[in-house]
Amino acid sequence: MIDPALRSLPGLPSLIVGRIFSQLSATTMTIAIGWQVYALTHDVASLGYLGLAQFLPMVPLTFVAGHVADRFNRRSIVLICQVCEILATATLAFGAAFHLLTTGAIYTFGAFYGVLRSFEMPCQQAFLPAIAPPALLPRAQAMLSSLFMTSSIVGPSLGGLLYGIGPVVCYGLSTAGFTVAFAGTFSLRLLHTVPAKEPITFASVFAGLSFLNRRRDLLGAITLDLFAVLLGGATAMLPVYADGILRVGPIGLGLLRAAPAVGALLMSWGLSRYPLKGRTGLIMFMAVVMFGIATIVFGASHTVWLSIVALMVLGASDVISVVIRSSLIQLATSDSMRGRVSAVNTLFIGSSNQLGEFESGMLATAIGPEAAVIAGGIGTILVAAVWTRFFPRLWALDRLEDIFPEEQ
């Protein structure tokens, strides 16, 4: 249900359809390619390579993509990316139907998807501020996160369930979902977004980094999330846990993948109804510590219900950090810079997710999956402790509104 205060926002239904169905399709597809790679190789390292394949294209493209998002029509860029996603997942479905998919083909798809996300995500992240006024932005961000997490619940559950029928069904469903996302984005009208005509120079391309260097509180929020998820990458090991430790199969894998989203959904629903009033910095750091503790519990658990609970707590903790970080970035950034700053944020998110999967896969190969997950949780807690000293302004942040006086 949409918060009554947000119902009058123009373009919000179209934004919801575009973002949610895109995420639904992506998570369903991710379950399928992860399980299929592991089924083909039975090698923990292969999961790490898949994450690396998705991450590597983001490194050289991120800053260019951010400048493109600020110079050209963001809606058109997203539409082009979604057309490519439709064609790519349809190709996967065809390859799976005729048994043509190899690990190399799946890695190639992962890399291509990484390219598309490099351009798509900065533009999508800039849509909401063009619809919601600053006073409603934190609440709208929390509401969108709750719907986003709902799709993250349905996607893995469908992916695990339908993979039991066959990967073709998963890829076909993803293709249909990306098609609906395209329709939602196509109908979206952004009332306040005017692309900047700033010439392409070295300084303008890397202006997002310069901005974050001036805004140390924002840099601290982004890097805190980066290292927390990078080290605490328990979700990368879920196929291993589902197959060899908890022994729950592909359907159980879908449930495990959905558990963090269930926790995140409940928390984001609460944040949309009861926005944070104060001690925002402290709350963010405590959420990261809880994320680390939940990761340790999951890593040590051999009981399905305890593993699911730990993953729910992990997801609830993560969404607190996501809502605070996203709101800070959007509130402190002008529209002409929003694409480039969002692109840097996208790179950091990709680092924490895709590169975190690679790190978890390599560490699990060296010391075992359980030890790798537990070590990651401990590392997350240590990072939170160190960051309180490196970024004291973030630690001392009271209200989100305090970000306004220092916008530029």
XYZ file of C-alpha atoms in Angstrom:
408
model
C 0.000 0.000 0.000
C 1.316 3.457 -0.960
C 1.638 5.996 1.845
C -1.264 8.513 1.517
C 1.249 11.380 1.563
C 2.887 9.972 -1.586
C -0.182 9.139 -3.660
C -0.326 12.517 -5.356
C 3.249 12.349 -6.652
C 3.188 12.398 -10.486
C 4.842 9.491 -12.212
C 5.173 7.371 -9.064
C 3.141 4.376 -10.382
C 5.232 4.228 -13.562
C 8.444 4.506 -11.544
C 7.303 1.653 -9.302
C 6.483 -0.607 -12.252
C 9.777 0.112 -13.994
C 11.972 -0.384 -10.912
C 10.134 -3.299 -9.316
C 9.724 -5.487 -12.393
C 13.330 -4.813 -13.345
C 14.439 -6.042 -9.911
C 12.028 -8.993 -10.013
C 13.474 -10.106 -13.330
C 17.073 -9.546 -12.248
C 16.738 -11.599 -9.052
C 14.950 -14.439 -10.833
C 17.676 -14.466 -13.479
C 20.428 -14.294 -10.856
C 19.137 -17.389 -9.075
C 19.071 -19.271 -12.364
C 22.566 -18.360 -13.580
C 24.114 -18.912 -10.144
C 22.562 -22.323 -9.728
C 23.316 -23.308 -13.324
C 27.000 -22.350 -13.060
C 27.345 -24.290 -9.822
C 25.492 -27.269 -11.336
C 27.864 -27.251 -14.311
C 31.070 -26.942 -12.288
C 30.350 -27.972 -8.660
C 33.127 -25.505 -7.875
C 32.778 -22.788 -5.225
C 35.220 -20.580 -7.119
C 32.881 -20.482 -10.129
C 30.397 -18.427 -8.101
C 33.162 -15.940 -7.401
C 34.080 -15.751 -11.083
C 30.449 -15.050 -11.966
C 30.381 -12.101 -9.560
C 33.693 -10.857 -10.950
C 32.375 -11.063 -14.519
C 29.482 -8.775 -13.583
C 31.724 -6.335 -11.713
C 34.702 -5.823 -14.041
C 32.834 -3.878 -16.775
C 31.596 -1.413 -14.179
C 35.101 -0.177 -13.357
C 35.976 1.497 -16.684
C 32.389 2.469 -17.512
C 31.107 3.972 -14.270
C 32.413 7.511 -14.658
C 31.498 7.695 -18.332
C 28.019 6.376 -17.517
C 27.566 9.020 -14.823
C 28.452 11.822 -17.219
C 26.142 10.339 -19.851
C 23.332 10.279 -17.250
C 23.829 14.005 -16.570
C 24.228 15.004 -20.240
C 21.529 12.981 -22.015
C 17.937 11.944 -21.385
C 18.017 9.501 -18.468
C 14.718 7.882 -19.329
C 15.911 7.083 -22.866
C 19.110 5.526 -21.523
C 17.141 3.235 -19.203
C 14.806 2.235 -22.056
C 17.758 1.241 -24.252
C 19.268 -0.817 -21.431
C 15.981 -2.588 -20.753
C 15.579 -3.508 -24.425
C 19.044 -5.077 -24.281
C 18.077 -6.960 -21.099
C 14.991 -8.335 -22.835
C 17.074 -9.583 -25.764
C 19.824 -11.000 -23.522
C 17.523 -13.013 -21.249
C 15.591 -14.258 -24.265
C 18.905 -15.479 -25.674
C 19.625 -17.271 -22.388
C 16.238 -18.965 -22.580
C 16.980 -20.095 -26.133
C 20.411 -21.387 -25.145
C 19.028 -23.274 -22.162
C 16.240 -24.812 -24.254
C 18.734 -26.267 -26.729
C 21.454 -27.089 -24.162
C 23.859 -24.551 -25.650
C 24.818 -22.748 -22.446
C 28.326 -23.235 -21.092
C 30.041 -21.612 -18.122
C 31.821 -19.291 -20.553
C 28.532 -18.226 -22.108
C 27.038 -17.481 -18.703
C 30.116 -15.493 -17.660
C 29.811 -13.512 -20.912
C 26.185 -12.762 -20.159
C 27.181 -11.665 -16.649
C 29.728 -9.241 -18.097
C 27.179 -7.849 -20.585
C 24.644 -7.416 -17.797
C 27.305 -5.537 -15.818
C 27.714 -3.132 -18.746
C 23.973 -2.506 -18.897
C 23.679 -1.923 -15.160
C 26.578 0.551 -15.298
C 24.426 2.845 -17.426
C 20.972 1.934 -16.129
C 21.412 2.266 -12.361
C 22.706 5.876 -12.162
C 19.759 7.003 -14.276
C 17.196 5.031 -12.267
C 18.553 6.361 -8.975
C 18.063 9.907 -10.248
C 14.378 9.365 -11.102
C 12.906 9.633 -7.594
C 14.204 13.155 -6.778
C 12.618 14.326 -10.040
C 9.247 13.157 -8.692
C 9.352 13.622 -4.910
C 10.034 17.001 -3.220
C 12.845 17.063 -0.626
C 10.438 16.950 2.335
C 8.958 13.652 1.123
C 12.125 12.132 -0.328
C 13.208 10.015 2.702
C 9.698 8.615 3.088
C 9.424 7.949 -0.648
C 12.851 6.288 -0.606
C 11.754 3.976 2.216
C 8.488 3.166 0.435
C 10.290 2.376 -2.818
C 12.752 0.228 -0.870
C 9.893 -1.763 0.657
C 8.424 -2.471 -2.779
C 11.902 -3.156 -4.119
C 12.419 -5.730 -1.372
C 9.055 -7.304 -2.116
C 10.270 -8.027 -5.621
C 13.496 -9.341 -4.102
C 11.420 -11.821 -2.118
C 9.298 -12.976 -5.034
C 12.196 -13.178 -7.494
C 14.422 -15.659 -5.619
C 11.435 -17.720 -4.532
C 10.205 -17.965 -8.114
C 13.723 -18.569 -9.363
C 14.340 -21.460 -6.986
C 10.893 -22.961 -7.556
C 10.897 -22.621 -11.333
C 14.502 -23.768 -11.704
C 13.251 -27.097 -10.403
C 11.078 -27.170 -13.550
C 13.893 -25.939 -15.758
C 16.131 -22.914 -16.358
C 14.199 -22.054 -19.526
C 11.204 -21.113 -17.385
C 13.347 -18.836 -15.208
C 14.905 -17.048 -18.159
C 11.548 -16.779 -19.904
C 9.970 -15.210 -16.825
C 12.866 -12.758 -16.579
C 12.348 -11.770 -20.214
C 8.667 -11.098 -19.563
C 9.492 -9.084 -16.441
C 12.007 -6.891 -18.232
C 9.340 -6.266 -20.880
C 6.899 -5.013 -18.225
C 9.690 -2.864 -16.724
C 10.253 -1.337 -20.162
C 6.544 -0.477 -20.398
C 6.638 1.191 -16.971
C 9.705 3.246 -17.838
C 8.258 4.177 -21.222
C 5.170 5.669 -19.525
C 7.264 7.575 -16.960
C 7.206 11.356 -17.166
C 9.905 13.237 -15.258
C 8.774 16.785 -14.641
C 11.922 18.354 -13.233
C 14.817 16.689 -15.030
C 16.660 18.851 -17.579
C 19.867 17.190 -18.839
C 22.940 19.339 -18.386
C 24.879 20.495 -21.447
C 28.247 20.544 -19.720
C 31.072 19.674 -22.147
C 32.908 16.406 -21.689
C 36.219 17.052 -19.963
C 38.386 15.057 -17.588
C 37.215 17.212 -14.683
C 33.512 16.897 -15.581
C 33.683 13.112 -16.005
C 35.269 12.673 -12.572
C 33.267 15.447 -10.885
C 31.382 12.864 -8.827
C 34.598 11.843 -7.087
C 35.509 15.484 -6.478
C 32.108 16.112 -4.939
C 32.430 13.141 -2.581
C 35.935 14.221 -1.628
C 34.417 17.505 -0.421
C 31.502 15.759 1.274
C 33.278 13.390 3.646
C 30.054 12.403 5.386
C 28.631 11.058 2.111
C 31.907 9.343 1.275
C 31.849 7.664 4.678
C 28.285 6.425 4.190
C 29.065 4.944 0.766
C 32.346 3.291 1.757
C 30.900 1.923 4.993
C 28.296 0.049 2.983
C 30.918 -1.017 0.439
C 33.247 -2.692 2.909
C 30.454 -4.104 5.058
C 28.833 -5.964 2.172
C 32.190 -6.734 0.540
C 33.366 -8.559 3.654
C 30.008 -9.896 4.776
C 29.078 -11.504 1.455
C 27.135 -14.452 2.879
C 24.642 -14.434 0.006
C 27.365 -15.445 -2.467
C 27.695 -18.753 -0.616
C 23.983 -19.568 -0.571
C 24.183 -22.181 -3.385
C 26.910 -23.958 -1.392
C 24.886 -23.837 1.826
C 21.704 -24.972 0.061
C 23.457 -27.879 -1.648
C 26.134 -29.136 0.744
C 25.518 -27.760 4.237
C 21.783 -27.311 4.772
C 20.858 -29.713 1.939
C 17.642 -27.972 0.900
C 18.023 -27.991 -2.922
C 17.014 -25.270 -5.400
C 13.659 -24.565 -3.739
C 15.432 -24.101 -0.422
C 17.939 -21.853 -2.171
C 15.074 -19.638 -3.253
C 13.851 -19.459 0.352
C 17.330 -18.601 1.608
C 17.708 -15.899 -1.047
C 14.287 -14.511 -0.111
C 14.980 -14.381 3.644
C 17.140 -11.190 3.590
C 14.485 -9.492 1.470
C 11.750 -10.483 3.942
C 13.684 -8.825 6.758
C 14.408 -5.810 4.573
C 10.748 -5.540 3.581
C 9.574 -5.463 7.175
C 12.193 -2.898 8.137
C 11.622 -0.656 5.103
C 7.865 -0.760 5.715
C 8.528 0.414 9.263
C 10.836 3.191 8.069
C 8.239 4.414 5.578
C 5.659 4.674 8.357
C 8.006 5.895 11.081
C 10.888 7.860 9.484
C 14.108 8.327 11.416
C 13.910 11.420 13.614
C 17.434 11.656 15.005
C 20.760 9.956 15.804
C 20.865 8.881 12.164
C 24.637 8.337 12.086
C 24.615 6.184 15.211
C 21.710 4.136 13.864
C 23.557 3.532 10.590
C 26.686 2.275 12.346
C 24.699 0.042 14.709
C 22.870 -1.423 11.706
C 26.198 -2.348 10.106
C 27.353 -4.012 13.342
C 24.122 -6.015 13.462
C 24.694 -6.964 9.808
C 28.067 -8.413 10.814
C 26.615 -10.321 13.781
C 23.861 -11.825 11.614
C 26.485 -12.871 9.063
C 28.471 -14.699 11.754
C 25.360 -16.504 13.010
C 24.442 -17.603 9.487
C 27.969 -18.785 8.772
C 28.013 -21.011 11.856
C 24.445 -22.328 11.547
C 23.589 -25.836 10.370
C 19.898 -25.416 11.145
C 17.575 -24.188 8.402
C 15.292 -22.058 10.576
C 18.201 -20.345 12.339
C 19.867 -19.657 9.004
C 16.671 -18.078 7.683
C 16.261 -15.908 10.797
C 19.892 -14.768 10.582
C 19.413 -13.830 6.926
C 16.236 -11.899 7.781
C 18.119 -9.893 10.419
C 20.907 -9.356 7.887
C 18.429 -7.941 5.360
C 16.692 -5.725 7.927
C 20.023 -4.276 9.031
C 21.157 -3.679 5.470
C 18.045 -1.760 4.435
C 18.565 0.757 7.264
C 21.964 1.574 5.795
C 20.524 1.648 2.263
C 17.718 4.092 3.122
C 20.023 6.434 5.045
C 22.754 6.371 2.400
C 20.347 6.836 -0.517
C 18.523 9.698 1.186
C 21.777 11.472 2.050
C 23.043 11.225 -1.529
C 19.809 12.463 -3.089
C 19.285 15.290 -0.604
C 22.853 16.611 -0.820
C 23.282 16.448 -4.605
C 21.929 18.869 -7.203
C 20.143 17.420 -10.209
C 22.963 18.436 -12.570
C 25.403 16.296 -10.535
C 23.066 13.498 -9.524
C 23.979 11.139 -12.361
C 27.712 11.309 -11.679
C 27.380 10.946 -7.921
C 24.899 8.095 -8.400
C 27.359 6.460 -10.802
C 30.064 6.463 -8.143
C 27.537 5.035 -5.710
C 26.652 2.380 -8.300
C 30.305 1.415 -8.635
C 30.610 1.066 -4.885
C 27.416 -0.993 -4.732
C 28.737 -3.183 -7.538
C 32.023 -3.522 -5.701
C 30.303 -4.649 -2.534
C 27.990 -7.084 -4.317
C 29.770 -8.516 -7.369
C 33.335 -8.089 -6.109
C 32.158 -9.336 -2.725
C 30.937 -12.511 -4.410
C 34.379 -12.967 -5.953
C 36.108 -12.351 -2.604
C 33.798 -14.794 -0.843
C 34.326 -17.449 -3.511
C 38.109 -17.162 -3.377
C 38.235 -17.104 0.434
C 35.853 -20.065 0.628
C 38.120 -21.991 -1.727
C 41.062 -21.315 0.595
C 39.537 -21.841 4.053
C 36.076 -23.305 3.431
C 32.687 -21.603 3.010
C 31.713 -21.551 6.692
C 34.995 -20.038 7.860
C 34.862 -17.510 5.013
C 31.394 -16.287 5.969
C 32.259 -16.027 9.675
C 35.494 -14.156 8.910
C 33.531 -11.748 6.724
C 31.098 -10.986 9.537
C 33.953 -10.243 11.921
C 35.552 -7.982 9.307
C 32.289 -6.055 8.907
C 32.152 -5.269 12.620
C 35.770 -4.122 12.596
C 35.125 -1.817 9.635
C 32.202 -0.175 11.449
C 34.419 0.453 14.475
C 37.230 1.975 12.403
C 34.860 4.149 10.347
C 33.615 5.921 13.497
C 37.113 7.396 13.766
C 37.670 8.071 10.052
C 34.296 9.797 9.537
C 33.292 11.526 12.783
C 30.752 13.798 11.044
C 28.832 10.785 9.792
C 28.968 9.224 13.260
C 27.631 12.476 14.778
C 24.889 13.031 12.153
C 21.567 13.687 13.868
C 18.746 14.343 11.379
C 18.729 13.733 7.645
C 17.630 17.347 7.224
C 21.021 18.430 8.570
C 22.425 17.637 5.135
C 20.786 20.680 3.513
C 23.049 23.546 4.665
C 26.076 21.931 3.020
C 24.519 20.916 -0.301
C 27.166 22.545 -2.439
